Amino acid sequence: MSKEQIQIFDTTLRDGEQVPGCKLNTEQKVILAKKLDHLGVDVIEAGFPISSPGDFKSVVAVSSIVENATVCGLTRAVERDIEVAADALRTAKKPRIHTGIGTSDSHIKHKFNATREEILERAHAAVKYAKSFVEDVEFYVEDAGRTDNEYLARVCEAAIKAGATVLNIPDTTGYCLPSEYGAKIKYLYENVEGIDKAILSCHCHNDLGLATANSIEGVINGARQIECTINGIGERAGNTALEEVVMILKQHAYLGLDTGIHTEELYSTSQLVSKHMGIYAQPNKAIVGSNAFAHSSGIHQDGVIKHRETYEIIDPKEVGVTESAIVLTARSGRAALAYRAKKVGYELTKLQLDEVYANFLAFADRKKEIEDKDIHEIIETSEVYQQITSA
Ligand code: KIV
Ligand code: ZN
């Protein structure tokens, strides 16, 4: 069965970079953009060109070095923003302007002090103006998650009439439940006139920890692009994590949806982003966290040593992690100790293992995690040490 392609729109350099303390300079954005291009993302949102001269410079620099991906610049539905973005993207092989406006009643009243009809007109005008510079225009309907579906559909229709190629349906505040977000996408897919001329895109925030689930529901219900960031970084609680949605679609092949991501580059990309942004993913972060392929309880370790798939649904090599880790703690069993001892050079018989294991437990009760140097100490101070042969 041939699979349908889901476009991966990476916004690490724009939404991700909005995290306090994570600002990137031009050189860093160029390094990360090269890596993202190599990873195989379809779109790189390089920045918000009007926001500062530094970001303008970064979008220019990223535009001129990216080989394969579309390079995108964010704007508000404001003419000057659009002109500046078009200028910043002028050297891009495949430029995209990403413009939009808030549509929830809260945004219309408190941000714009406007009416629904005025917002519709501004949406149409912004896309039309962006189209006078580039062919590829994405329109974001900010706070779509809290916008009623009927009005949302009218805004989408106005953007399509003006020439939008992609309609971004952001759950800006991370409010929606997966079923609700999926139903929203389905409603738009079935009710927006002219929807065959554009694709729907999911842009979900993680305020309730649902960003990844919402994006997956979105593509199950007809969206064909996911906006995401490496390590899920982004405004407040973050965005959809790229590595999560990519591996979910890969693991659940029966959905018939695929991405062009070279998954074996995921771990090194995560590490590079962490290094440049100065924040590391939490240890239990799915796919790229330091514990994502680490096993520490005796029962799990015994299973993994016998057959990796007993406790792992992903082969770590698929995401660029060299091997699963067997972590030694006071909860580990004999199988794990024998496995790690062998790795550092000792072949233990069953009797020797019993003796060394008693020593190990006493040690592990005093120390949180046993390192290789500790294994040497534990074995060399045990009574059976002289009889132990090298592995
Ligand atoms: O979360 C959001 O609504 C956004 C838009 C600017 C696309 O980031
Ligand atoms: Zn966002």
mmCIF file of C-alpha atoms and ligand atoms in Angstrom:
data_model
loop_
_atom_site.group_PDB
_atom_site.id
_atom_site.type_symbol
_atom_site.label_atom_id
_atom_site.label_comp_id
_atom_site.label_asym_id
_atom_site.label_seq_id
_atom_site.Cartn_x
_atom_site.Cartn_y
_atom_site.Cartn_z
ATOM 1 C CA MET A 1 0.000 0.000 0.000
ATOM 2 C CA SER A 2 1.494 3.365 -0.931
ATOM 3 C CA LYS A 3 1.423 5.803 1.939
ATOM 4 C CA GLU A 4 0.253 9.406 1.949
ATOM 5 C CA GLN A 5 3.000 11.912 2.701
ATOM 6 C CA ILE A 6 2.671 14.194 5.717
ATOM 7 C CA GLN A 7 4.690 17.382 5.332
ATOM 8 C CA ILE A 8 6.903 18.143 8.315
ATOM 9 C CA PHE A 9 7.053 21.887 8.975
ATOM 10 C CA ASP A 10 9.788 22.556 11.485
ATOM 11 C CA THR A 11 9.428 25.715 13.557
ATOM 12 C CA THR A 12 12.329 25.162 15.983
ATOM 13 C CA LEU A 13 13.988 28.335 14.686
ATOM 14 C CA ARG A 14 10.837 30.439 15.135
ATOM 15 C CA ASP A 15 8.295 29.128 17.696
ATOM 16 C CA GLY A 16 11.036 27.068 19.410
ATOM 17 C CA GLU A 17 13.312 30.058 19.641
ATOM 18 C CA GLN A 18 10.588 32.045 21.467
ATOM 19 C CA VAL A 19 11.524 30.151 24.653
ATOM 20 C CA PRO A 20 13.135 32.567 27.134
ATOM 21 C CA GLY A 21 16.908 32.155 27.049
ATOM 22 C CA CYS A 22 16.914 30.141 23.799
ATOM 23 C CA LYS A 23 17.572 32.966 21.363
ATOM 24 C CA LEU A 24 19.827 31.922 18.499
ATOM 25 C CA ASN A 25 22.246 34.115 16.569
ATOM 26 C CA THR A 26 22.569 33.935 12.784
ATOM 27 C CA GLU A 27 25.475 31.497 12.847
ATOM 28 C CA GLN A 28 23.544 29.134 15.116
ATOM 29 C CA LYS A 29 20.396 29.347 12.976
ATOM 30 C CA VAL A 30 22.469 28.468 9.907
ATOM 31 C CA ILE A 31 24.039 25.440 11.650
ATOM 32 C CA LEU A 32 20.630 24.178 12.784
ATOM 33 C CA ALA A 33 18.943 24.884 9.438
ATOM 34 C CA LYS A 34 21.598 22.765 7.662
ATOM 35 C CA LYS A 35 20.972 19.930 10.097
ATOM 36 C CA LEU A 36 17.170 20.188 9.690
ATOM 37 C CA ASP A 37 17.550 20.133 5.904
ATOM 38 C CA HIS A 38 19.713 17.028 6.251
ATOM 39 C CA LEU A 39 17.104 15.478 8.579
ATOM 40 C CA GLY A 40 14.609 15.768 5.720
ATOM 41 C CA VAL A 41 12.051 18.285 6.983
ATOM 42 C CA ASP A 42 9.835 19.745 4.252
ATOM 43 C CA VAL A 43 9.638 23.296 5.588
ATOM 44 C CA ILE A 44 11.969 25.291 7.837
ATOM 45 C CA GLU A 45 10.353 28.281 9.500
ATOM 46 C CA ALA A 46 13.499 30.374 9.855
ATOM 47 C CA GLY A 47 12.137 33.304 11.866
ATOM 48 C CA PHE A 48 9.937 36.359 12.088
ATOM 49 C CA PRO A 49 11.852 38.812 9.870
ATOM 50 C CA ILE A 50 10.219 42.049 11.014
ATOM 51 C CA SER A 51 10.739 41.255 14.697
ATOM 52 C CA SER A 52 14.381 42.407 14.816
ATOM 53 C CA PRO A 53 17.277 43.249 12.449
ATOM 54 C CA GLY A 54 19.071 40.171 13.807
ATOM 55 C CA ASP A 55 16.195 37.864 12.894
ATOM 56 C CA PHE A 56 15.904 39.461 9.451
ATOM 57 C CA LYS A 57 19.610 38.715 8.904
ATOM 58 C CA SER A 58 19.114 35.129 10.089
ATOM 59 C CA VAL A 59 16.235 34.511 7.672
ATOM 60 C CA VAL A 60 18.347 35.914 4.812
ATOM 61 C CA ALA A 61 21.268 33.654 5.781
ATOM 62 C CA VAL A 62 19.096 30.529 6.181
ATOM 63 C CA SER A 63 17.367 31.256 2.845
ATOM 64 C CA SER A 64 20.650 31.252 1.007
ATOM 65 C CA ILE A 65 22.051 27.975 2.420
ATOM 66 C CA VAL A 66 19.055 25.606 2.529
ATOM 67 C CA GLU A 67 19.220 23.130 -0.359
ATOM 68 C CA ASN A 68 16.013 21.106 -0.231
ATOM 69 C CA ALA A 69 13.415 22.416 2.209
ATOM 70 C CA THR A 70 11.030 25.301 1.693
ATOM 71 C CA VAL A 71 12.152 28.289 3.807
ATOM 72 C CA CYS A 72 9.381 30.158 5.539
ATOM 73 C CA GLY A 73 9.145 33.531 7.288
ATOM 74 C CA LEU A 74 6.379 34.535 9.731
ATOM 75 C CA THR A 75 4.386 37.756 9.508
ATOM 76 C CA ARG A 76 1.297 39.336 11.011
ATOM 77 C CA ALA A 77 -1.485 40.304 8.602
ATOM 78 C CA VAL A 78 0.282 43.608 8.131
ATOM 79 C CA GLU A 79 1.645 44.902 4.803
ATOM 80 C CA ARG A 80 5.017 46.019 6.157
ATOM 81 C CA ASP A 81 5.610 42.610 7.826
ATOM 82 C CA ILE A 82 4.877 40.898 4.518
ATOM 83 C CA GLU A 83 7.207 43.176 2.536
ATOM 84 C CA VAL A 84 10.058 42.577 5.001
ATOM 85 C CA ALA A 85 9.505 38.807 4.987
ATOM 86 C CA ALA A 86 9.483 38.726 1.171
ATOM 87 C CA ASP A 87 12.762 40.646 1.171
ATOM 88 C CA ALA A 88 14.357 38.292 3.734
ATOM 89 C CA LEU A 89 13.311 35.235 1.684
ATOM 90 C CA ARG A 90 14.471 36.585 -1.679
ATOM 91 C CA THR A 91 17.370 34.112 -2.077
ATOM 92 C CA ALA A 92 15.427 31.030 -0.980
ATOM 93 C CA LYS A 93 15.029 28.310 -3.612
ATOM 94 C CA LYS A 94 11.527 27.638 -2.282
ATOM 95 C CA PRO A 95 10.214 30.656 -0.290
ATOM 96 C CA ARG A 96 6.989 30.633 1.725
ATOM 97 C CA ILE A 97 5.332 33.547 3.526
ATOM 98 C CA HIS A 98 3.392 32.521 6.636
ATOM 99 C CA THR A 99 0.867 35.204 7.452
ATOM 100 C CA GLY A 100 -2.243 35.218 9.604
ATOM 101 C CA ILE A 101 -4.485 36.727 12.241
ATOM 102 C CA GLY A 102 -6.357 35.774 15.426
ATOM 103 C CA THR A 103 -9.958 34.673 14.937
ATOM 104 C CA SER A 104 -11.327 33.601 18.333
ATOM 105 C CA ASP A 105 -13.826 35.978 19.911
ATOM 106 C CA SER A 106 -11.241 36.696 22.584
ATOM 107 C CA HIS A 107 -8.593 37.730 20.021
ATOM 108 C CA ILE A 108 -11.056 39.726 17.899
ATOM 109 C CA LYS A 109 -12.315 41.676 20.896
ATOM 110 C CA HIS A 110 -9.232 42.088 23.094
ATOM 111 C CA LYS A 111 -6.358 42.085 20.578
ATOM 112 C CA PHE A 112 -7.947 43.818 17.615
ATOM 113 C CA ASN A 113 -11.052 45.555 18.946
ATOM 114 C CA ALA A 114 -12.582 44.572 15.623
ATOM 115 C CA THR A 115 -15.538 42.640 14.200
ATOM 116 C CA ARG A 116 -15.593 39.211 12.584
ATOM 117 C CA GLU A 117 -16.250 40.807 9.172
ATOM 118 C CA GLU A 118 -13.230 43.098 9.525
ATOM 119 C CA ILE A 119 -10.995 40.144 10.423
ATOM 120 C CA LEU A 120 -12.248 38.256 7.345
ATOM 121 C CA GLU A 121 -11.302 41.201 5.150
ATOM 122 C CA ARG A 122 -7.874 41.516 6.738
ATOM 123 C CA ALA A 123 -7.226 37.802 6.258
ATOM 124 C CA HIS A 124 -8.107 37.998 2.573
ATOM 125 C CA ALA A 125 -6.049 41.138 2.021
ATOM 126 C CA ALA A 126 -2.961 39.748 3.775
ATOM 127 C CA VAL A 127 -2.901 36.575 1.678
ATOM 128 C CA LYS A 128 -3.493 38.549 -1.508
ATOM 129 C CA TYR A 129 -0.643 40.893 -0.693
ATOM 130 C CA ALA A 130 1.716 38.018 0.193
ATOM 131 C CA LYS A 131 0.783 36.355 -3.115
ATOM 132 C CA SER A 132 2.097 39.405 -4.961
ATOM 133 C CA PHE A 133 5.589 38.407 -3.705
ATOM 134 C CA VAL A 134 5.611 34.589 -3.569
ATOM 135 C CA GLU A 135 3.514 31.739 -4.922
ATOM 136 C CA ASP A 136 3.542 29.707 -1.709
ATOM 137 C CA VAL A 137 1.513 31.437 1.022
ATOM 138 C CA GLU A 138 0.481 29.768 4.267
ATOM 139 C CA PHE A 139 -2.271 31.373 6.323
ATOM 140 C CA TYR A 140 -2.517 30.812 10.098
ATOM 141 C CA VAL A 141 -5.860 31.210 11.811
ATOM 142 C CA GLU A 142 -4.471 32.060 15.237
ATOM 143 C CA ASP A 143 -6.377 30.582 18.204
ATOM 144 C CA ALA A 144 -8.326 28.350 15.827
ATOM 145 C CA GLY A 145 -8.608 25.909 18.734
ATOM 146 C CA ARG A 146 -11.028 28.315 20.445
ATOM 147 C CA THR A 147 -12.693 29.635 17.281
ATOM 148 C CA ASP A 148 -16.117 28.261 16.399
ATOM 149 C CA ASN A 149 -15.972 25.959 13.400
ATOM 150 C CA GLU A 150 -18.468 27.796 11.215
ATOM 151 C CA TYR A 151 -16.616 31.100 11.376
ATOM 152 C CA LEU A 152 -13.277 29.297 11.083
ATOM 153 C CA ALA A 153 -14.477 27.751 7.828
ATOM 154 C CA ARG A 154 -15.396 31.198 6.476
ATOM 155 C CA VAL A 155 -11.928 32.536 7.304
ATOM 156 C CA CYS A 156 -10.336 29.539 5.563
ATOM 157 C CA GLU A 157 -12.503 30.141 2.493
ATOM 158 C CA ALA A 158 -11.443 33.798 2.359
ATOM 159 C CA ALA A 159 -7.762 32.784 2.565
ATOM 160 C CA ILE A 160 -8.172 30.153 -0.166
ATOM 161 C CA LYS A 161 -9.958 32.647 -2.428
ATOM 162 C CA ALA A 162 -6.972 34.974 -2.022
ATOM 163 C CA GLY A 163 -4.605 32.137 -3.003
ATOM 164 C CA ALA A 164 -3.426 30.452 0.226
ATOM 165 C CA THR A 165 -1.699 27.124 -0.411
ATOM 166 C CA VAL A 166 -1.681 25.969 3.219
ATOM 167 C CA LEU A 167 -4.194 26.656 6.007
ATOM 168 C CA ASN A 168 -2.627 26.451 9.438
ATOM 169 C CA ILE A 169 -5.161 25.621 12.178
ATOM 170 C CA PRO A 170 -3.268 26.402 15.399
ATOM 171 C CA ASP A 171 -4.406 25.296 18.809
ATOM 172 C CA THR A 172 -2.487 28.331 20.000
ATOM 173 C CA THR A 173 -3.336 27.939 23.679
ATOM 174 C CA GLY A 174 -3.140 24.128 23.778
ATOM 175 C CA TYR A 175 -6.795 23.979 24.803
ATOM 176 C CA CYS A 176 -8.340 21.266 22.628
ATOM 177 C CA LEU A 177 -8.875 17.604 23.395
ATOM 178 C CA PRO A 178 -7.657 15.258 20.649
ATOM 179 C CA SER A 179 -11.227 14.308 19.686
ATOM 180 C CA GLU A 180 -12.179 17.986 19.485
ATOM 181 C CA TYR A 181 -9.157 18.975 17.410
ATOM 182 C CA GLY A 182 -9.643 15.990 15.087
ATOM 183 C CA ALA A 183 -13.317 16.910 14.639
ATOM 184 C CA LYS A 184 -12.322 20.503 13.810
ATOM 185 C CA ILE A 185 -9.974 19.364 11.056
ATOM 186 C CA LYS A 186 -12.614 16.944 9.724
ATOM 187 C CA TYR A 187 -15.228 19.724 9.722
ATOM 188 C CA LEU A 188 -12.932 22.013 7.720
ATOM 189 C CA TYR A 189 -11.951 19.231 5.342
ATOM 190 C CA GLU A 190 -15.624 18.526 4.644
ATOM 191 C CA ASN A 191 -17.101 22.039 4.704
ATOM 192 C CA VAL A 192 -14.591 24.585 3.396
ATOM 193 C CA GLU A 193 -15.304 25.509 -0.193
ATOM 194 C CA GLY A 194 -12.185 25.152 -2.339
ATOM 195 C CA ILE A 195 -10.316 23.003 0.226
ATOM 196 C CA ASP A 196 -8.902 20.916 -2.652
ATOM 197 C CA LYS A 197 -6.698 23.947 -3.525
ATOM 198 C CA ALA A 198 -4.898 23.962 -0.156
ATOM 199 C CA ILE A 199 -3.707 21.593 2.540
ATOM 200 C CA LEU A 200 -4.636 21.775 6.214
ATOM 201 C CA SER A 201 -1.832 22.040 8.757
ATOM 202 C CA CYS A 202 -1.773 21.204 12.491
ATOM 203 C CA HIS A 203 0.047 23.560 14.841
ATOM 204 C CA CYS A 204 -0.576 22.390 18.400
ATOM 205 C CA HIS A 205 0.743 23.732 21.675
ATOM 206 C CA ASN A 206 1.346 21.581 24.710
ATOM 207 C CA ASP A 207 -0.303 23.461 27.598
ATOM 208 C CA LEU A 208 -2.268 20.339 28.590
ATOM 209 C CA GLY A 209 0.323 17.853 27.362
ATOM 210 C CA LEU A 210 -1.804 17.048 24.298
ATOM 211 C CA ALA A 211 0.144 18.619 21.440
ATOM 212 C CA THR A 212 1.393 15.371 19.939
ATOM 213 C CA ALA A 213 -1.949 13.567 20.369
ATOM 214 C CA ASN A 214 -3.788 16.500 18.791
ATOM 215 C CA SER A 215 -1.466 16.623 15.784
ATOM 216 C CA ILE A 216 -1.897 12.901 15.192
ATOM 217 C CA GLU A 217 -5.698 13.255 15.401
ATOM 218 C CA GLY A 218 -5.367 16.130 12.924
ATOM 219 C CA VAL A 219 -3.630 14.046 10.269
ATOM 220 C CA ILE A 220 -5.944 11.086 10.857
ATOM 221 C CA ASN A 221 -8.796 13.477 10.041
ATOM 222 C CA GLY A 222 -7.365 14.949 6.853
ATOM 223 C CA ALA A 223 -4.569 17.428 7.671
ATOM 224 C CA ARG A 224 -1.455 16.894 5.556
ATOM 225 C CA GLN A 225 1.130 18.988 7.400
ATOM 226 C CA ILE A 226 2.331 18.979 11.012
ATOM 227 C CA GLU A 227 4.097 21.987 12.526
ATOM 228 C CA CYS A 228 6.517 20.908 15.208
ATOM 229 C CA THR A 229 9.840 21.510 16.901
ATOM 230 C CA ILE A 230 12.802 19.385 17.893
ATOM 231 C CA ASN A 231 12.446 18.298 21.552
ATOM 232 C CA GLY A 232 8.977 19.915 21.542
ATOM 233 C CA ILE A 233 10.422 23.240 22.620
ATOM 234 C CA GLY A 234 8.354 26.367 22.108
ATOM 235 C CA GLU A 235 6.244 29.077 23.671
ATOM 236 C CA ARG A 236 5.143 28.220 27.280
ATOM 237 C CA ALA A 237 4.792 24.410 27.559
ATOM 238 C CA GLY A 238 6.055 24.010 24.012
ATOM 239 C CA ASN A 239 4.943 22.699 20.632
ATOM 240 C CA THR A 240 4.359 19.271 19.150
ATOM 241 C CA ALA A 241 7.641 17.327 19.267
ATOM 242 C CA LEU A 242 8.861 16.474 15.766
ATOM 243 C CA GLU A 243 10.551 13.236 16.862
ATOM 244 C CA GLU A 244 7.315 12.030 18.486
ATOM 245 C CA VAL A 245 4.944 12.542 15.555
ATOM 246 C CA VAL A 246 7.462 11.108 13.098
ATOM 247 C CA MET A 247 8.013 7.942 15.146
ATOM 248 C CA ILE A 248 4.283 7.538 15.867
ATOM 249 C CA LEU A 249 3.504 7.526 12.140
ATOM 250 C CA LYS A 250 6.396 5.127 11.518
ATOM 251 C CA GLN A 251 5.339 2.769 14.332
ATOM 252 C CA HIS A 252 1.677 2.789 13.302
ATOM 253 C CA ALA A 253 2.203 2.000 9.635
ATOM 254 C CA TYR A 254 -1.420 0.853 9.233
ATOM 255 C CA LEU A 255 -2.462 4.544 9.337
ATOM 256 C CA GLY A 256 -0.987 4.762 5.841
ATOM 257 C CA LEU A 257 0.786 8.044 6.608
ATOM 258 C CA ASP A 258 4.494 8.665 6.234
ATOM 259 C CA THR A 259 7.067 11.448 6.451
ATOM 260 C CA GLY A 260 10.330 12.036 4.610
ATOM 261 C CA ILE A 261 12.340 12.245 7.840
ATOM 262 C CA HIS A 262 15.616 10.301 8.073
ATOM 263 C CA THR A 263 14.876 8.997 11.532
ATOM 264 C CA GLU A 264 18.439 7.894 12.268
ATOM 265 C CA GLU A 265 19.300 11.608 12.437
ATOM 266 C CA LEU A 266 16.757 12.359 15.175
ATOM 267 C CA TYR A 267 18.986 11.890 18.211
ATOM 268 C CA SER A 268 21.922 13.911 16.859
ATOM 269 C CA THR A 269 19.529 16.704 15.786
ATOM 270 C CA SER A 270 18.022 16.762 19.274
ATOM 271 C CA GLN A 271 21.486 17.008 20.827
ATOM 272 C CA LEU A 272 22.539 19.801 18.460
ATOM 273 C CA VAL A 273 19.409 21.839 19.204
ATOM 274 C CA SER A 274 19.900 21.341 22.953
ATOM 275 C CA LYS A 275 23.518 22.438 22.734
ATOM 276 C CA HIS A 276 22.736 25.641 20.849
ATOM 277 C CA MET A 277 19.622 26.526 22.824
ATOM 278 C CA GLY A 278 21.153 25.629 26.161
ATOM 279 C CA ILE A 279 18.281 23.425 27.353
ATOM 280 C CA TYR A 280 18.294 19.646 27.338
ATOM 281 C CA ALA A 281 15.251 17.410 27.011
ATOM 282 C CA GLN A 282 14.121 15.868 30.298
ATOM 283 C CA PRO A 283 15.552 12.340 30.838
ATOM 284 C CA ASN A 284 12.151 10.666 30.344
ATOM 285 C CA LYS A 285 11.418 12.581 27.093
ATOM 286 C CA ALA A 286 10.035 10.181 24.474
ATOM 287 C CA ILE A 287 12.478 9.168 21.710
ATOM 288 C CA VAL A 288 15.382 11.491 22.568
ATOM 289 C CA GLY A 289 15.545 11.625 26.402
ATOM 290 C CA SER A 290 18.564 9.993 28.058
ATOM 291 C CA ASN A 291 16.294 7.323 29.608
ATOM 292 C CA ALA A 292 14.239 6.634 26.462
ATOM 293 C CA PHE A 293 16.169 3.402 25.836
ATOM 294 C CA ALA A 294 17.480 2.754 29.361
ATOM 295 C CA HIS A 295 16.246 -0.152 31.465
ATOM 296 C CA SER A 296 16.770 -0.234 35.196
ATOM 297 C CA SER A 297 14.381 -2.651 36.906
ATOM 298 C CA GLY A 298 15.512 -6.258 37.178
ATOM 299 C CA ILE A 299 12.446 -7.703 35.441
ATOM 300 C CA HIS A 300 12.765 -5.369 32.444
ATOM 301 C CA GLN A 301 16.520 -5.843 32.178
ATOM 302 C CA ASP A 302 16.202 -9.604 32.173
ATOM 303 C CA GLY A 303 13.586 -9.355 29.394
ATOM 304 C CA VAL A 304 15.596 -6.942 27.231
ATOM 305 C CA ILE A 305 18.788 -8.970 27.578
ATOM 306 C CA LYS A 306 16.901 -12.089 26.435
ATOM 307 C CA HIS A 307 15.046 -10.304 23.614
ATOM 308 C CA ARG A 308 15.126 -6.528 23.066
ATOM 309 C CA GLU A 309 11.509 -6.278 21.875
ATOM 310 C CA THR A 310 10.104 -7.506 25.203
ATOM 311 C CA TYR A 311 10.341 -3.945 26.527
ATOM 312 C CA GLU A 312 11.230 -1.794 23.505
ATOM 313 C CA ILE A 313 8.919 -0.847 20.631
ATOM 314 C CA ILE A 314 11.634 1.065 18.765
ATOM 315 C CA ASP A 315 15.116 -0.164 17.915
ATOM 316 C CA PRO A 316 17.304 2.664 19.269
ATOM 317 C CA LYS A 317 19.441 2.524 16.106
ATOM 318 C CA GLU A 318 16.377 3.665 14.136
ATOM 319 C CA VAL A 319 16.609 7.070 15.840
ATOM 320 C CA GLY A 320 20.397 7.211 15.964
ATOM 321 C CA VAL A 321 20.976 5.938 19.510
ATOM 322 C CA THR A 322 23.743 3.324 19.457
ATOM 323 C CA GLU A 323 22.234 0.826 21.885
ATOM 324 C CA SER A 324 19.787 0.275 24.726
ATOM 325 C CA ALA A 325 21.286 0.948 28.148
ATOM 326 C CA ILE A 326 21.166 -1.489 31.030
ATOM 327 C CA VAL A 327 21.406 0.803 34.036
ATOM 328 C CA LEU A 328 22.585 -0.754 37.286
ATOM 329 C CA THR A 329 20.737 0.318 40.421
ATOM 330 C CA ALA A 330 19.680 -1.445 43.628
ATOM 331 C CA ARG A 331 16.590 -2.603 41.673
ATOM 332 C CA SER A 332 18.686 -4.496 39.117
ATOM 333 C CA GLY A 333 18.940 -8.265 39.022
ATOM 334 C CA ARG A 334 21.725 -10.780 38.436
ATOM 335 C CA ALA A 335 21.168 -10.884 34.652
ATOM 336 C CA ALA A 336 21.885 -7.174 34.355
ATOM 337 C CA LEU A 337 24.971 -7.382 36.548
ATOM 338 C CA ALA A 338 26.374 -10.327 34.553
ATOM 339 C CA TYR A 339 25.638 -8.445 31.296
ATOM 340 C CA ARG A 340 27.396 -5.263 32.416
ATOM 341 C CA ALA A 341 30.278 -7.191 34.026
ATOM 342 C CA LYS A 342 30.869 -8.953 30.707
ATOM 343 C CA LYS A 343 30.905 -5.597 28.900
ATOM 344 C CA VAL A 344 33.711 -4.366 31.157
ATOM 345 C CA GLY A 345 35.660 -7.617 30.861
ATOM 346 C CA TYR A 346 34.525 -10.263 33.411
ATOM 347 C CA GLU A 347 32.956 -13.638 32.691
ATOM 348 C CA LEU A 348 31.118 -14.747 35.853
ATOM 349 C CA THR A 349 29.999 -18.285 36.657
ATOM 350 C CA LYS A 350 26.700 -18.723 38.467
ATOM 351 C CA LEU A 351 28.405 -19.151 41.851
ATOM 352 C CA GLN A 352 30.709 -16.173 41.317
ATOM 353 C CA LEU A 353 27.714 -14.098 40.272
ATOM 354 C CA ASP A 354 25.903 -14.913 43.534
ATOM 355 C CA GLU A 355 28.873 -13.718 45.565
ATOM 356 C CA VAL A 356 29.477 -10.578 43.488
ATOM 357 C CA TYR A 357 25.756 -9.777 43.458
ATOM 358 C CA ALA A 358 25.630 -9.592 47.257
ATOM 359 C CA ASN A 359 28.537 -7.155 47.149
ATOM 360 C CA PHE A 360 26.817 -5.210 44.373
ATOM 361 C CA LEU A 361 23.552 -4.793 46.335
ATOM 362 C CA ALA A 362 25.358 -3.425 49.364
ATOM 363 C CA PHE A 363 27.168 -0.963 47.093
ATOM 364 C CA ALA A 364 24.026 -0.022 45.137
ATOM 365 C CA ASP A 365 22.093 0.747 48.316
ATOM 366 C CA ARG A 366 24.681 3.443 49.021
ATOM 367 C CA LYS A 367 24.925 4.820 45.467
ATOM 368 C CA LYS A 368 22.117 5.796 43.064
ATOM 369 C CA GLU A 369 23.653 4.425 39.872
ATOM 370 C CA ILE A 370 26.567 2.034 39.382
ATOM 371 C CA GLU A 371 29.128 3.096 36.799
ATOM 372 C CA ASP A 372 31.726 0.940 35.016
ATOM 373 C CA LYS A 373 34.467 1.939 37.458
ATOM 374 C CA ASP A 374 32.229 0.776 40.342
ATOM 375 C CA ILE A 375 31.778 -2.632 38.699
ATOM 376 C CA HIS A 376 35.558 -3.079 38.724
ATOM 377 C CA GLU A 377 35.687 -2.136 42.406
ATOM 378 C CA ILE A 378 32.763 -4.446 43.330
ATOM 379 C CA ILE A 379 34.336 -7.416 41.555
ATOM 380 C CA GLU A 380 37.896 -6.792 42.640
ATOM 381 C CA THR A 381 36.917 -6.554 46.324
ATOM 382 C CA SER A 382 34.849 -9.743 46.292
ATOM 383 C CA GLU A 383 36.217 -12.955 47.758
ATOM 384 C CA VAL A 384 35.941 -14.847 44.491
ATOM 385 C CA TYR A 385 37.919 -12.277 42.501
ATOM 386 C CA GLN A 386 40.995 -14.513 42.026
ATOM 387 C CA GLN A 387 38.869 -17.197 40.348
ATOM 388 C CA ILE A 388 37.135 -14.890 37.858
ATOM 389 C CA THR A 389 38.271 -15.108 34.239
ATOM 390 C CA SER A 390 38.325 -12.308 31.697
ATOM 391 C CA ALA A 391 35.459 -12.089 29.210
HETATM 392 O O1 KIV B 1 0.653 29.219 18.054
HETATM 393 C C1 KIV B 1 0.352 29.951 17.082
HETATM 394 O O2 KIV B 1 -0.809 30.277 16.854
HETATM 395 C C2 KIV B 1 1.454 30.422 16.245
HETATM 396 C C3 KIV B 1 1.085 31.170 15.003
HETATM 397 C C4 KIV B 1 1.837 32.455 14.923
HETATM 398 C C5 KIV B 1 1.310 30.296 13.814
HETATM 399 O O3 KIV B 1 2.602 30.164 16.526
HETATM 400 ZN ZN ZN B 2 2.724 28.517 17.958
#
